[in-house]
C-alpha positions as semicolon CSV with decimal commas, in nm:
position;residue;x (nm);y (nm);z (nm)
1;X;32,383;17,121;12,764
2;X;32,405;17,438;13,012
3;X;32,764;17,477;13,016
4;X;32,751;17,421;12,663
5;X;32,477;17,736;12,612
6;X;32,691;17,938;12,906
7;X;32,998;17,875;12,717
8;X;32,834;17,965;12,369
9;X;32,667;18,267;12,507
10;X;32,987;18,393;12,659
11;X;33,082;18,459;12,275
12;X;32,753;18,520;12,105
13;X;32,716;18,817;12,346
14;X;33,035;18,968;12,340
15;X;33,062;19,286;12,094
16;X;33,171;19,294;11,719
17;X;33,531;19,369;11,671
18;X;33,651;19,618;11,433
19;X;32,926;17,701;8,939
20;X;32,928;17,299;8,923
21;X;33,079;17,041;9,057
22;X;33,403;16,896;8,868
23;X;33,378;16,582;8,634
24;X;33,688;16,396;8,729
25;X;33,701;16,002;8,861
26;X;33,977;16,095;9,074
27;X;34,001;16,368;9,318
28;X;34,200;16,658;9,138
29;X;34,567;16,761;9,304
30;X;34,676;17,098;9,252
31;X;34,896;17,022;8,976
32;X;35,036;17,208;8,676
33;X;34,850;16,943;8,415
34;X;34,564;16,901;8,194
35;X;34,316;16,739;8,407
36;X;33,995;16,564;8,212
37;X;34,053;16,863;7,915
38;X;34,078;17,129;8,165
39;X;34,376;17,377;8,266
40;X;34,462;17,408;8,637
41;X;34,335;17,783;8,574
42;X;34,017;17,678;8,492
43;X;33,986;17,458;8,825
44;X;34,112;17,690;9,050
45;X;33,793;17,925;8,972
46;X;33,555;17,625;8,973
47;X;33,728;17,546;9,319
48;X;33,671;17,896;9,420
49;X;33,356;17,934;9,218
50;X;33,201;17,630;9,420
51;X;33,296;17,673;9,812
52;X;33,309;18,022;9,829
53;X;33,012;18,166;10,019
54;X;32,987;18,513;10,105
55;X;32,779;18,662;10,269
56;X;32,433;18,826;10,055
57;X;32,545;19,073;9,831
58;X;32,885;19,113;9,967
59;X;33,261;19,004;9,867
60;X;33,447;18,769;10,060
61;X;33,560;18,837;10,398
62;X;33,771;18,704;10,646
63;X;33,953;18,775;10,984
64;X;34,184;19,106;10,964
65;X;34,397;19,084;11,256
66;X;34,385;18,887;11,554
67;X;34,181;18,545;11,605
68;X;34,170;18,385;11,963
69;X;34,050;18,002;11,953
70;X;33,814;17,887;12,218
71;X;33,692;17,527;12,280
72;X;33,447;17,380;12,466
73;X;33,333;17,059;12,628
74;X;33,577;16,831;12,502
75;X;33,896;16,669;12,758
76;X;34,153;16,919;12,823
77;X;34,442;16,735;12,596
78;X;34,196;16,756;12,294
79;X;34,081;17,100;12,351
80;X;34,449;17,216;12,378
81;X;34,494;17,038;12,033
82;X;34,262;17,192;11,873
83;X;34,331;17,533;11,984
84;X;34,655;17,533;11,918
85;X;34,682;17,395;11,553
86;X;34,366;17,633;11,436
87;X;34,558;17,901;11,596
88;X;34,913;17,747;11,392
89;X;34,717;17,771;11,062
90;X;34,596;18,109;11,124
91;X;34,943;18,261;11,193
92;X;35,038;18,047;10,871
93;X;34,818;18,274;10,674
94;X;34,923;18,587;10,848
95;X;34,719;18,641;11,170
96;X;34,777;18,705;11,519
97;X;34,684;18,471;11,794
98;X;34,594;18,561;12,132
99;X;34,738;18,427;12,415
100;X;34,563;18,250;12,768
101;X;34,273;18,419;12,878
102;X;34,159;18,578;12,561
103;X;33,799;18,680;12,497
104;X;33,730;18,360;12,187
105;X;33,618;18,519;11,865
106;X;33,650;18,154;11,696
107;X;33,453;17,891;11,984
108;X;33,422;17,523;11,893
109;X;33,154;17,298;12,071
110;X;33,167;17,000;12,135
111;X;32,809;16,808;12,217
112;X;32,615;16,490;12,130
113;X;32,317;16,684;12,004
114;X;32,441;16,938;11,771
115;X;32,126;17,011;11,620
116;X;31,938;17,096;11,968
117;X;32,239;17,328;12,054
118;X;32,219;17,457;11,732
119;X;31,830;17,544;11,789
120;X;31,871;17,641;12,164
121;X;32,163;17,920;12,102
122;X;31,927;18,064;11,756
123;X;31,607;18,075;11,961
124;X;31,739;18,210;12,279
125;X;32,043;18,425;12,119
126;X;31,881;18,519;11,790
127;X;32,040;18,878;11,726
128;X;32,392;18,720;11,799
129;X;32,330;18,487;11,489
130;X;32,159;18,757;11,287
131;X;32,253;19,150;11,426
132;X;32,051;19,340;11,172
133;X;32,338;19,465;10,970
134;X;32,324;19,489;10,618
135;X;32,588;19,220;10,424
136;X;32,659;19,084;10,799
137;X;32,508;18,723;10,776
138;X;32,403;18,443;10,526
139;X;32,039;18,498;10,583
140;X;31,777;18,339;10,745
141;X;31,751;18,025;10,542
142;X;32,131;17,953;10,581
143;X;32,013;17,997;10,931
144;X;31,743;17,751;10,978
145;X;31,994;17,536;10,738
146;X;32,277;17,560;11,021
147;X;31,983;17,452;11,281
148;X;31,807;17,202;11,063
149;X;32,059;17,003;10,857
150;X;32,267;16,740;11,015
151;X;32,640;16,776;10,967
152;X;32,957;16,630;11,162
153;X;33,059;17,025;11,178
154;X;32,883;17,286;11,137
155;X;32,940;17,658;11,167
156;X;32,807;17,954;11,128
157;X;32,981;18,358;11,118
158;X;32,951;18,715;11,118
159;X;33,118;18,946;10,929
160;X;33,096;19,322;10,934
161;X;33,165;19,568;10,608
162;X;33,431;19,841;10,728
163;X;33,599;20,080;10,582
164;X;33,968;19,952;10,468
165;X;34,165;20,300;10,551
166;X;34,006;20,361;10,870
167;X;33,863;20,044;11,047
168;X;33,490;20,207;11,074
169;X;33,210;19,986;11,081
170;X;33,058;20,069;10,704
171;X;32,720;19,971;10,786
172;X;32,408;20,054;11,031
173;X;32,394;19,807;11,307
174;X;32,066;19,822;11,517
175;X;32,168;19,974;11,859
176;X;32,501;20,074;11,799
177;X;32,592;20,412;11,784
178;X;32,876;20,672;11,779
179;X;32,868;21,018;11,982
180;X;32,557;21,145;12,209
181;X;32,335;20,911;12,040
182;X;32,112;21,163;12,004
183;X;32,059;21,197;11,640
184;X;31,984;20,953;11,352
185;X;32,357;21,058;11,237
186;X;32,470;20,885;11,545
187;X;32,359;20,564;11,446
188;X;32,462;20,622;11,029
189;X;32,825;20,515;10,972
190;X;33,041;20,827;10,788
191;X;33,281;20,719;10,571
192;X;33,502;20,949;10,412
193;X;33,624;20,816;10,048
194;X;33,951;20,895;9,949
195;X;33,871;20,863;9,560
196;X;33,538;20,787;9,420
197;X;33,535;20,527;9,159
198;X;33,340;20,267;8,945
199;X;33,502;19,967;8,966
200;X;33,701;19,966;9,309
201;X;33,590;20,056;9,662
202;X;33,759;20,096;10,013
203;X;33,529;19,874;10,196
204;X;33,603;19,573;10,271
205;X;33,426;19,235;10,475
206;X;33,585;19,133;10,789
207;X;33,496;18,812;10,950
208;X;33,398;18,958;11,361
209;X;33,316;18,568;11,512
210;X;33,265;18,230;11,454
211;X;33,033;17,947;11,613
212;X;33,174;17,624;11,560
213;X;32,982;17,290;11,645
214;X;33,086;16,953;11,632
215;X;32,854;16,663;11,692
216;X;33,083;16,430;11,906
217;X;32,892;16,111;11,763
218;X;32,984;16,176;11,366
219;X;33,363;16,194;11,406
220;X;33,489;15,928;11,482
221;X;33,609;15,821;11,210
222;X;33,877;16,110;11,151
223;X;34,171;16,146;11,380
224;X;34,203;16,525;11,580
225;X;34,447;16,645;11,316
226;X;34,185;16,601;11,064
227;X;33,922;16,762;11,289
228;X;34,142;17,055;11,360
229;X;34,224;17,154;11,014
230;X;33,858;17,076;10,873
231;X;33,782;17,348;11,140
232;X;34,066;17,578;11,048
233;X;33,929;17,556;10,688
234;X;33,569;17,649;10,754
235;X;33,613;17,898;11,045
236;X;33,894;18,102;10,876
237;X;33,684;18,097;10,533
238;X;33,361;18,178;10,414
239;X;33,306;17,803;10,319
240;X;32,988;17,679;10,131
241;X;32,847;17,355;10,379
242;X;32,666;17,207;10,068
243;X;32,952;17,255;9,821
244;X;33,026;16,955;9,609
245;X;33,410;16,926;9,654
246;X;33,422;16,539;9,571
247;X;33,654;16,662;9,214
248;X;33,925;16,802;9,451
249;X;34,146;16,641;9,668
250;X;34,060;16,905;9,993
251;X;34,024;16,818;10,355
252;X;33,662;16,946;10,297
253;X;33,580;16,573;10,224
254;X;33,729;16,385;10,481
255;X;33,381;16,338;10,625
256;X;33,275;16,160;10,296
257;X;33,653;15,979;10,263
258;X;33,886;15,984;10,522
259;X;34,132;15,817;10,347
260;X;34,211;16,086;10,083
261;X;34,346;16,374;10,329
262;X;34,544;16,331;10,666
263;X;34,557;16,749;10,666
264;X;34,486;17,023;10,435
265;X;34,600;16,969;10,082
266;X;34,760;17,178;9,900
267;X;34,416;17,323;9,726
268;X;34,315;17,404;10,103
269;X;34,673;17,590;10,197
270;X;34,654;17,764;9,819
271;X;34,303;17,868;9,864
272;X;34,377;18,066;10,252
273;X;34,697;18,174;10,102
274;X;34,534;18,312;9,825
275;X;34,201;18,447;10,033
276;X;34,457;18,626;10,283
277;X;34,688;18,775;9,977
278;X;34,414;18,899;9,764
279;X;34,355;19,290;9,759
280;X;33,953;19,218;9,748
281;X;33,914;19,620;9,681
282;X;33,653;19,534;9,346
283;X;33,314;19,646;9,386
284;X;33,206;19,353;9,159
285;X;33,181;19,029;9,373
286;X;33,280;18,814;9,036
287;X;33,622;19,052;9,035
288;X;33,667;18,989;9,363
289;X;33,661;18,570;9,325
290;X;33,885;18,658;9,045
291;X;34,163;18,831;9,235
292;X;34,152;18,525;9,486
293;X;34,146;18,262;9,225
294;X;34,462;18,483;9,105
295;X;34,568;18,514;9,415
296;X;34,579;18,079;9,482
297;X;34,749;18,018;9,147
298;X;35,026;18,252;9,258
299;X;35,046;18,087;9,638
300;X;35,001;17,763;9,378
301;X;35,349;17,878;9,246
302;X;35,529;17,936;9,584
303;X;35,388;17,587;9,688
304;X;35,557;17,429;9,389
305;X;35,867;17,602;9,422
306;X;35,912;17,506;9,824
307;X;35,823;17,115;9,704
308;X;36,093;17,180;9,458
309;X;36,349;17,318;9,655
310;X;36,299;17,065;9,943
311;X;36,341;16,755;9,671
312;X;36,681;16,614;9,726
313;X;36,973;16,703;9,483
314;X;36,994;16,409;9,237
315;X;37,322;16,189;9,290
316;X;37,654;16,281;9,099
C-alpha cells in the first residue's frame, strides 16, 4: 500500500497542465437500421445522452494535447501493455504521447483493496481530488461515490475551463496566481473575448489528470486487452460509472459480459472519434452533446466506409 500512495501522490501533487437506458434484448451495433422502432440517430444521443458525464455545470472535456500513461504495481510485461495500447488509442484519436520518463498525467493502480486506496489518497490528498476550481470536478458526492462504491475500475479526473484561443486557465483556482501576487487581480483569470455572443463561447474543458484504480481481485475474468481499452475508454472520456449501457454493444460492459466485446466496438471508437472532432464551442451543454452525437454519426460514416472498402471485391 505505500508504494501504491508514493506512486499515486507522485501525480496527485504534480501541477495542472494547461436520459434512459435502451429497450433492446440484444445489445445494439452501430448499424445503419431500425433497431426496436428507433433510428440509429436517435441511439447515438441516448448513447451519448446516458454515459456522458461532465463535470457540474460544464460541457464535456477531454485531453487537448499530450497524455503520458503511467502504471503502477502490476509485473513489468503487463504494465508495458497497458501503457502502450492506452497510449495507441490516444494517438488514434489525435493525441500526443510522451515518451520514457514522462511526468504521468493518466496513472493506473493496481491493488487488492481498491476501496482503502481509494479512501487513503481522498483523505490524505484531498485538494488533488477536489482543487477548488469552479467546473473542475464531479463534486463531492461523485467523490465519496469513487471511495465508497465497489467497482473492478474506477477512476476519477480533473479538468480545468481555459480559454480556447489562448490556453489561459478560465477559472480561479485557490493558490494559483499570475504576476506579483499581490493583488486580488493576480489570482482572477483575464480573458480577453474575441466576439461576445449568446449562443457560442471560447472556453472550453480540458481534461488536466486522471486517477485510475483497478482492484486486482475483480478482473479476472477479462483478458489485458480488454482491461486496457476499458481504461482507454474511461480515462480519455468523461464516462458516467453508473451508466446503464447493457442496450449497446460497448466495451463499457465487459465487466457485466465478457463475452460480447474482445476491444472497443465500434460505438466506443465512434463515440472518441466523435468527442475529439466535435467543435464543443456552445455555451448550452445540451448543444454541446449535440455536436458530439453529430460528431459520432459522421466518424459512424468513415467507420462504415473503411469496413466497406476493406470487404473483398466479389468474384468475376
Amino acid at each position: 500500500m505505500m508504494i501504491e500512495l508514493f506512486l499515486a501522490g507522485a501525480l496527485l501533487l504534480a501541477p495542472p497542465q494547461t436520459s434512459g437506458p435502451v429497450v433492446s434484448q440484444d445489445p445494439v451495433q452501430l448499424e445503419d437500421v431500425v433497431v426496436s422502432g428507433r433510428t440509429l440517430d436517435s441511439l447515438i444521443r441516448d448513447f451519448v445522452g446516458e454515459v456522458a458525464e461532465p463535470n457540474r455545470n460544464r460541457g464535456l472535456a477531454r485531453w487537448k494535447d499530450r497524455v503520458c500513461v503511467g502504471v503502477a504495481n502490476l509485473d513489468g510485461e503487463v504494465a508495458r501493455y497497458l501503457s502502450d495500447r492506452i497510449s495507441t488509442v490516444a494517438e488514434d484519436v489525435g493525441l500526443s504521447v510522451g515518451g520514457p520518463g514522462c511526468t504521468p498525467n493518466i496513472l493506473v493502480i493496481a491493488t487488492a483493496d481498491a476501496g482503502d486506496l481509494a479512501r487513503q489518497l481522498t483523505e490524505e490528498r484531498r485538494r488533488a481530488f477536489r482543487m477548488g476550481g469552479a467546473g473542475m470536478d464531479r463534486g463531492g458526492a461523485a467523490l465519496r461515490d469513487f471511495v465508497e462504491t465497489d467497482r473492478p475500475v474506477r477512476w476519477w479526473q480533473l479538468a480545468i475551463p481555459v480559454d480556447s484561443e489562448t490556453g489561459d486557465i478560465a477559472v480561479r483556482i485557490p493558490g494559483v496566481c499570475t504576476g506579483a501576487c499581490v493583488s486580488a487581480a493576480d489570482y482572477a483569470p483575464q480573458i480577453a473575448v474575441a466576439s461576445a455572443s449568446r449562443l457560442t463561447t471560447q472556453i472550453v474543458d480540458n481534461l488536466t489528470r486522471a486517477i485510475v484504480i483497478v482492484d486486482v481481485d475483480e478482473v479476472s475474468d477479462v483478458s489485458v486487452l480488454q482491461l486496457a481499452d476499458y481504461i482507454a475508454m474511461v480515462s480519455l472520456a468523461q464516462i458516467d460509472p453508473k451508466a446503464d449501457t447493457s442496450g449497446y454493444a460497448t466495451i463499457l460492459n465487459v465487466f457485466q459480459a465478457p463475452e460480447t466485446s474482445d476491444s472497443l466496438t465500434d460505438w466506443d471508437l465512434a463515440y472518441l472519434d466523435g468527442l475529439y472532432g466535435a467543435e464543443r464551442n456552445h455555451l448550452a451543454t445540451q448543444a454541446d452533446r449535440n455536436e458530439i452525437a453529430n460528431s459520432i454519426r459522421r466518424s459512424h460514416e468513415r467507420l462504415r466506409e473503411r469496413d466497406e472498402a476493406e470487404q473483398p471485391a466479389p468474384a468475376e
